XYZ file of C-alpha atoms in Angstrom:
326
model
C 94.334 130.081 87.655
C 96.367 130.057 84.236
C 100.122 130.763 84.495
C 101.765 132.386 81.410
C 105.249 130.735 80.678
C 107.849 133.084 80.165
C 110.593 132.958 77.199
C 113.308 132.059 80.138
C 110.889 129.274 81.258
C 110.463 127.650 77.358
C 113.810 127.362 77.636
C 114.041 125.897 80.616
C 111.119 123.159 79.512
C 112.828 122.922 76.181
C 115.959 121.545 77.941
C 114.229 119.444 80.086
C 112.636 117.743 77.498
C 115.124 117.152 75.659
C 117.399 115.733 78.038
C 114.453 113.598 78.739
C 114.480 112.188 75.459
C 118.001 110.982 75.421
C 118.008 109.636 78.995
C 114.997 107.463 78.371
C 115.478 105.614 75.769
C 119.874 105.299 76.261
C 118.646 103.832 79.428
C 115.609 101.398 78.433
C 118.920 100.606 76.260
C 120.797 99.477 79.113
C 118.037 97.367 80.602
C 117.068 95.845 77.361
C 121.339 94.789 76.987
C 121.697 93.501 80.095
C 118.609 91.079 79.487
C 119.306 89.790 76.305
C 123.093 89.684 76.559
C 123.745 86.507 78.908
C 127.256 88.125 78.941
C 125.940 91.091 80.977
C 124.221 88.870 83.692
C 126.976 88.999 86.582
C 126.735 91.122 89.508
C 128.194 94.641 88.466
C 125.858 94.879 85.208
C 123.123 93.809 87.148
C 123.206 96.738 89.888
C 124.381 99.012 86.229
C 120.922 97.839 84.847
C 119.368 99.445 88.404
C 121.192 102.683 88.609
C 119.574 102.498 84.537
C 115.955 101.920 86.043
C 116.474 104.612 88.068
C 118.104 106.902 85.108
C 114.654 106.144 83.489
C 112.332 107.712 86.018
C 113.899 110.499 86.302
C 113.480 111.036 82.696
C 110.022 109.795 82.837
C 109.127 111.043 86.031
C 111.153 113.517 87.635
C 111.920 115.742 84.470
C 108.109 116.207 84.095
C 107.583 116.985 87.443
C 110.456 119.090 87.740
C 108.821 121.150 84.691
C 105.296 121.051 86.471
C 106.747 122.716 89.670
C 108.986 125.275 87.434
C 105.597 126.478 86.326
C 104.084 127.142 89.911
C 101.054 125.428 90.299
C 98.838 126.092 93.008
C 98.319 122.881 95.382
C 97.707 121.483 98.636
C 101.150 121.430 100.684
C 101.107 117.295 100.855
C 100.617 117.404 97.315
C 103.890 119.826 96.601
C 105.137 117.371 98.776
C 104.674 113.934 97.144
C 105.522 115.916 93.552
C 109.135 116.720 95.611
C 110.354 113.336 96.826
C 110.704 110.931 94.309
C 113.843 113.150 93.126
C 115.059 112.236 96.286
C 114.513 108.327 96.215
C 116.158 108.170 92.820
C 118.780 109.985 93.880
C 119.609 107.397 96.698
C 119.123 104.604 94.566
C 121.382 106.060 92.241
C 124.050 106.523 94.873
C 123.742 103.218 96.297
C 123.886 101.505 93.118
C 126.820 103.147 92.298
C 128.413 102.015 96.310
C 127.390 98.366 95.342
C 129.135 98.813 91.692
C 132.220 99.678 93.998
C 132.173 97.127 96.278
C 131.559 94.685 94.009
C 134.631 95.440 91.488
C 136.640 95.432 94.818
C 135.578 91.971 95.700
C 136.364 90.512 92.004
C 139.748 91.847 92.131
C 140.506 91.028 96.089
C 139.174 87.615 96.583
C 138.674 86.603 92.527
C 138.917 82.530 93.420
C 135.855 82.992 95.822
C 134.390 85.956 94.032
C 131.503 83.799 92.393
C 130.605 81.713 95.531
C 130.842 84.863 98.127
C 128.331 87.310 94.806
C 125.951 85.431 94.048
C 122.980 85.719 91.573
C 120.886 85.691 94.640
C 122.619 87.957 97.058
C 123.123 90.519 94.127
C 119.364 90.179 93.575
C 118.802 90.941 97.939
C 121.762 93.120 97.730
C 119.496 95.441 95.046
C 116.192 95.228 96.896
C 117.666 96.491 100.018
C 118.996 99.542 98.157
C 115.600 100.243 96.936
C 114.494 99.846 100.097
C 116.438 101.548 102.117
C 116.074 104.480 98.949
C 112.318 104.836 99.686
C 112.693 105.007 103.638
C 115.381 108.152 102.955
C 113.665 110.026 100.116
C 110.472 109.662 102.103
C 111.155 110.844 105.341
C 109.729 114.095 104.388
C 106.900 113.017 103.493
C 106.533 111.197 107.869
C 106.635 115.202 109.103
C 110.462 116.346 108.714
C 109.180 118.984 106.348
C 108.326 122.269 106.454
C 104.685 122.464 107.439
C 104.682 123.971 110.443
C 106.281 126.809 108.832
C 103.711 126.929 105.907
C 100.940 126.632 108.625
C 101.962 129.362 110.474
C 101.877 131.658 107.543
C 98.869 130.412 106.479
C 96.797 130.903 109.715
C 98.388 134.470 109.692
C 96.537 135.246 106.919
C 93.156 133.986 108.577
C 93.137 130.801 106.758
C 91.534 127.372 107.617
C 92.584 123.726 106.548
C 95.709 123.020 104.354
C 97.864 125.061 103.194
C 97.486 126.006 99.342
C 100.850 127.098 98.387
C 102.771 127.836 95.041
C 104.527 124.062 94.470
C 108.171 125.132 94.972
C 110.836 122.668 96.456
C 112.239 124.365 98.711
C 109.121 125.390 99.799
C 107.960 122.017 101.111
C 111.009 120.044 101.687
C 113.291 121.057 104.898
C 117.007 122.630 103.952
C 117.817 120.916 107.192
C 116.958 117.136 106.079
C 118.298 117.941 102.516
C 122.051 119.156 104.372
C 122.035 117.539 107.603
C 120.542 113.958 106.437
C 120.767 113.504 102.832
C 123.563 115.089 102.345
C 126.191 114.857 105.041
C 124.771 111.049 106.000
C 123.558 109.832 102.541
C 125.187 111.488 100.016
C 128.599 112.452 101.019
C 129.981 109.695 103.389
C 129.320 107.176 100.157
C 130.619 109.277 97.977
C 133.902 109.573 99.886
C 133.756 105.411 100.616
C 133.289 104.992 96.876
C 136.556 107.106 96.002
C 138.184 105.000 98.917
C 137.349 101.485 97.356
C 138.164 102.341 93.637
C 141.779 103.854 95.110
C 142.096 100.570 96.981
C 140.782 98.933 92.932
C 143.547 100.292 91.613
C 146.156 99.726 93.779
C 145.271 95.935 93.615
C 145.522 95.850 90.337
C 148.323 97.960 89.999
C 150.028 95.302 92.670
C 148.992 92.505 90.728
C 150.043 93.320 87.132
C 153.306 93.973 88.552
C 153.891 90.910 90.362
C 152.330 89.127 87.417
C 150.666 86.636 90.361
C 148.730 83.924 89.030
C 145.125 84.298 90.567
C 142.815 82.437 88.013
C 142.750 79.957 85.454
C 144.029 81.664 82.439
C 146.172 84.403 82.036
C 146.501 86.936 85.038
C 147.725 89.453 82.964
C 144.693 89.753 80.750
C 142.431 89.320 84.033
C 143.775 91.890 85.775
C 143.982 94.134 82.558
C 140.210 93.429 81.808
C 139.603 94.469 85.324
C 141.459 97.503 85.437
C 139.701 98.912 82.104
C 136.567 98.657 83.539
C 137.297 99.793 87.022
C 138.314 103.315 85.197
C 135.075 103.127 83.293
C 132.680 102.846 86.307
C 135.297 105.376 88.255
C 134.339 107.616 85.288
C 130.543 107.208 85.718
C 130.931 107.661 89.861
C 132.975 110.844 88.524
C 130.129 112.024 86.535
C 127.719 111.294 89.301
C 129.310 114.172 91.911
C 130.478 116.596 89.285
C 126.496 116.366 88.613
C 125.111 116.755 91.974
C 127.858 118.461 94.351
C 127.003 121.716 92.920
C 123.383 121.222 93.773
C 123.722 120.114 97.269
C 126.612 122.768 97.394
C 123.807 125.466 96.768
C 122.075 123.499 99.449
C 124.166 124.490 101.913
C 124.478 127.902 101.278
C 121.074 128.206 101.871
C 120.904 126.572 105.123
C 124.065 128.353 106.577
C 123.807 131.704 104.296
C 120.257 132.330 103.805
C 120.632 135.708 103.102
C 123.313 135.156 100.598
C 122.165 136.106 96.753
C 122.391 132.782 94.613
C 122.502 133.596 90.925
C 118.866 132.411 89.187
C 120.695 130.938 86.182
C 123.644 128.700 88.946
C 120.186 127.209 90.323
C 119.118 126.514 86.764
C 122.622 124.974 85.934
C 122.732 122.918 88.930
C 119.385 121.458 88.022
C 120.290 120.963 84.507
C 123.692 118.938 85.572
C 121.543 116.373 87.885
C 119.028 116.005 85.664
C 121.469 115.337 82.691
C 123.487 112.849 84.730
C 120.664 110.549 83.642
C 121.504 110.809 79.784
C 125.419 110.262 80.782
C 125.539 106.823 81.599
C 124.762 104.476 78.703
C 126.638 107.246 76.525
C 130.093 106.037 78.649
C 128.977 102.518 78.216
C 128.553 102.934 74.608
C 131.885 104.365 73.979
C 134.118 102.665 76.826
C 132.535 98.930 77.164
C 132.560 96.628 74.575
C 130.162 94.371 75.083
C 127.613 97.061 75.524
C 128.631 98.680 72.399
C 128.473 95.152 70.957
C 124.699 94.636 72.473
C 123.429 98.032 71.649
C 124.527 97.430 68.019
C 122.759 94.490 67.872
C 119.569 95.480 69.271
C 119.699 98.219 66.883
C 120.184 96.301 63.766
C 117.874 93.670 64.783
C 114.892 95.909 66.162
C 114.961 99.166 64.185
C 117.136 98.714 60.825
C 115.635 95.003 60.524
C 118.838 93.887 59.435
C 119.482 90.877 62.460
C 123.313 90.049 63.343
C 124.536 87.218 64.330
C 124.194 86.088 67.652
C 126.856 87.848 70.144
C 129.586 85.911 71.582
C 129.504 85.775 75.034
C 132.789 84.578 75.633
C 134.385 87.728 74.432
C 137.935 86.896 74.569
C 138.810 90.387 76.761
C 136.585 93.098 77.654
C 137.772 96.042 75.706
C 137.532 99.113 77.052
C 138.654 102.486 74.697
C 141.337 104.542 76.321
């Protein structure tokens, strides 16, 4: 059956594409810096260079998919269904990425003597597998029965129907408001969320504490430490800012219709909602870029080396401070 896309619909595609085309390739951007950089090999820029893997399927993936179901295909429910969850395993990874960001900035600046015998290249390595992990087993409980099936079955047999449902692909249409309130958001979403604005409170006091008292916690000077720390601590704060100015709105909408279902929500807030999650994606190496130096540094380089053909020199590693623009 051939669907004819509407002007409101090109636009819609339009935007997706194009935010699609700046989240790919900023993010391949990250990766690539992160492995050629030795610089940007400890723990924090490792689990940045996942939450950038994850940036890159959504562009890849989840934008195209997201465009397929905007058209309304006709398909078997478990079909809808598999086309609906990997949003929802790349949002968890995202989010726990962003919780292990947290938690490790917190250790550097609470324990910074044992900080590189308790994070190790290995445990950061476990410590990102389990997210991805744990990211799959939440995005695809739907797809083990807490769905809405029975509901689509019951509709369908009304009709005088045998065998699957074939139903219109629409999210909501497959995937339960209940799991997306009850368990993603008020167990998976939310509670780290609120833990990640605890620990980068606690960052800051710590540092705060420290530059005051001027205490001694490192070879070299504390001051510069403690300064290098702070600048980045209100980068990543930025980027976990980002994050739920991007995705409240959408789980806000959620809720309304779980609790309100009979309440009107505005076409074009749903559209906006989508847009902001989706566009989160594209964020990320763009506040790199402009507030970390030696990504700025690394993305130059790549740059010059790869696609002007003009190579630099190779990048110091030992950056005497990590600069971060105010």
């Amino acid at each position: 059956m051939s669907h004819s896309i509407s002007a409101f619909q090109a636009a819609y595609i339009g935007i997706e594409v194009l935010i699609a085309l700046v989240s790919v390739p900023g993010n391949v951007l990250v990766i690539w810096a992160v492995k050629v950089n030795q610089a940007l090999r400890d723990a924090t820029f490792c689990f940045i260079a996942s939450l950038a893997v994850a940036d890159v399927a959504v562009g890849a993936l989840v934008i195209p998919l997201a465009i397929l179901i905007n058209v309304g295909p006709q398909t078997y429910f478990h079909t809808c269904l598999m086309v609906a969850c990997p949003v929802l395993i790349l949002t968890q990874s995202s989010i726990l990425a962003l919780l292990a960001i947290a938690v490790d900035r917190y250790l550097r600046v609470k324990i910074p003597l044992r900080y590189k015998t308790v994070v190790t290249p290995r445990r950061a390595a476990v410590a990102i597998a389990g997210c991805w992990i744990l990211s799959l087993v939440v995005g695809l409980t739907p797809m083990f029965g807490w769905n809405n099936l029975s509901k689509v079955e019951m509709a369908w047999a009304a009709n005088g129907s045998v065998g699957e449902p074939v139903i219109k692909c629409e999210f909501e249409k497959v995937i339960s408001m209940e799991y997306m309130v009850y368990f993603n958001f008020f167990v998976w979403v939310l509670p780290p969320l609120l833990l990640m604005v605890l620990i980068y409170l606690e960052v800051f006091y710590l540092i705060r504490k420290q530059l005051s008292k001027k205490v001694s916690a490192s070879s070299g000077d504390p001051q510069k430490y403690y300064g290098k720390e702070l600048k980045i601590a209100k980068s990543l704060a930025l980027i976990l800012f980002l994050f739920a100015l991007s995705w409240l709105p959408l789980h806000i909408l959620n809720c309304i219709t779980l609790f309100c279902p009979t309440c009107h929500k505005p076409t074009i807030l749903i559209y906006i909602a989508i847009f902001l999650t989706h566009g989160n994606s594209a964020m990320n190496p763009i506040v790199y870029a402009f507030r970390i130096q030696k990504f700025r540094v690394t993305f130059l380089k790549i740059w010059n080396d790869h696609f002007r053909c003009r190579p630099e020199p190779p990048i110091d590693e030992d950056l005497p401070e990590e600069k971060v623009d105010d």
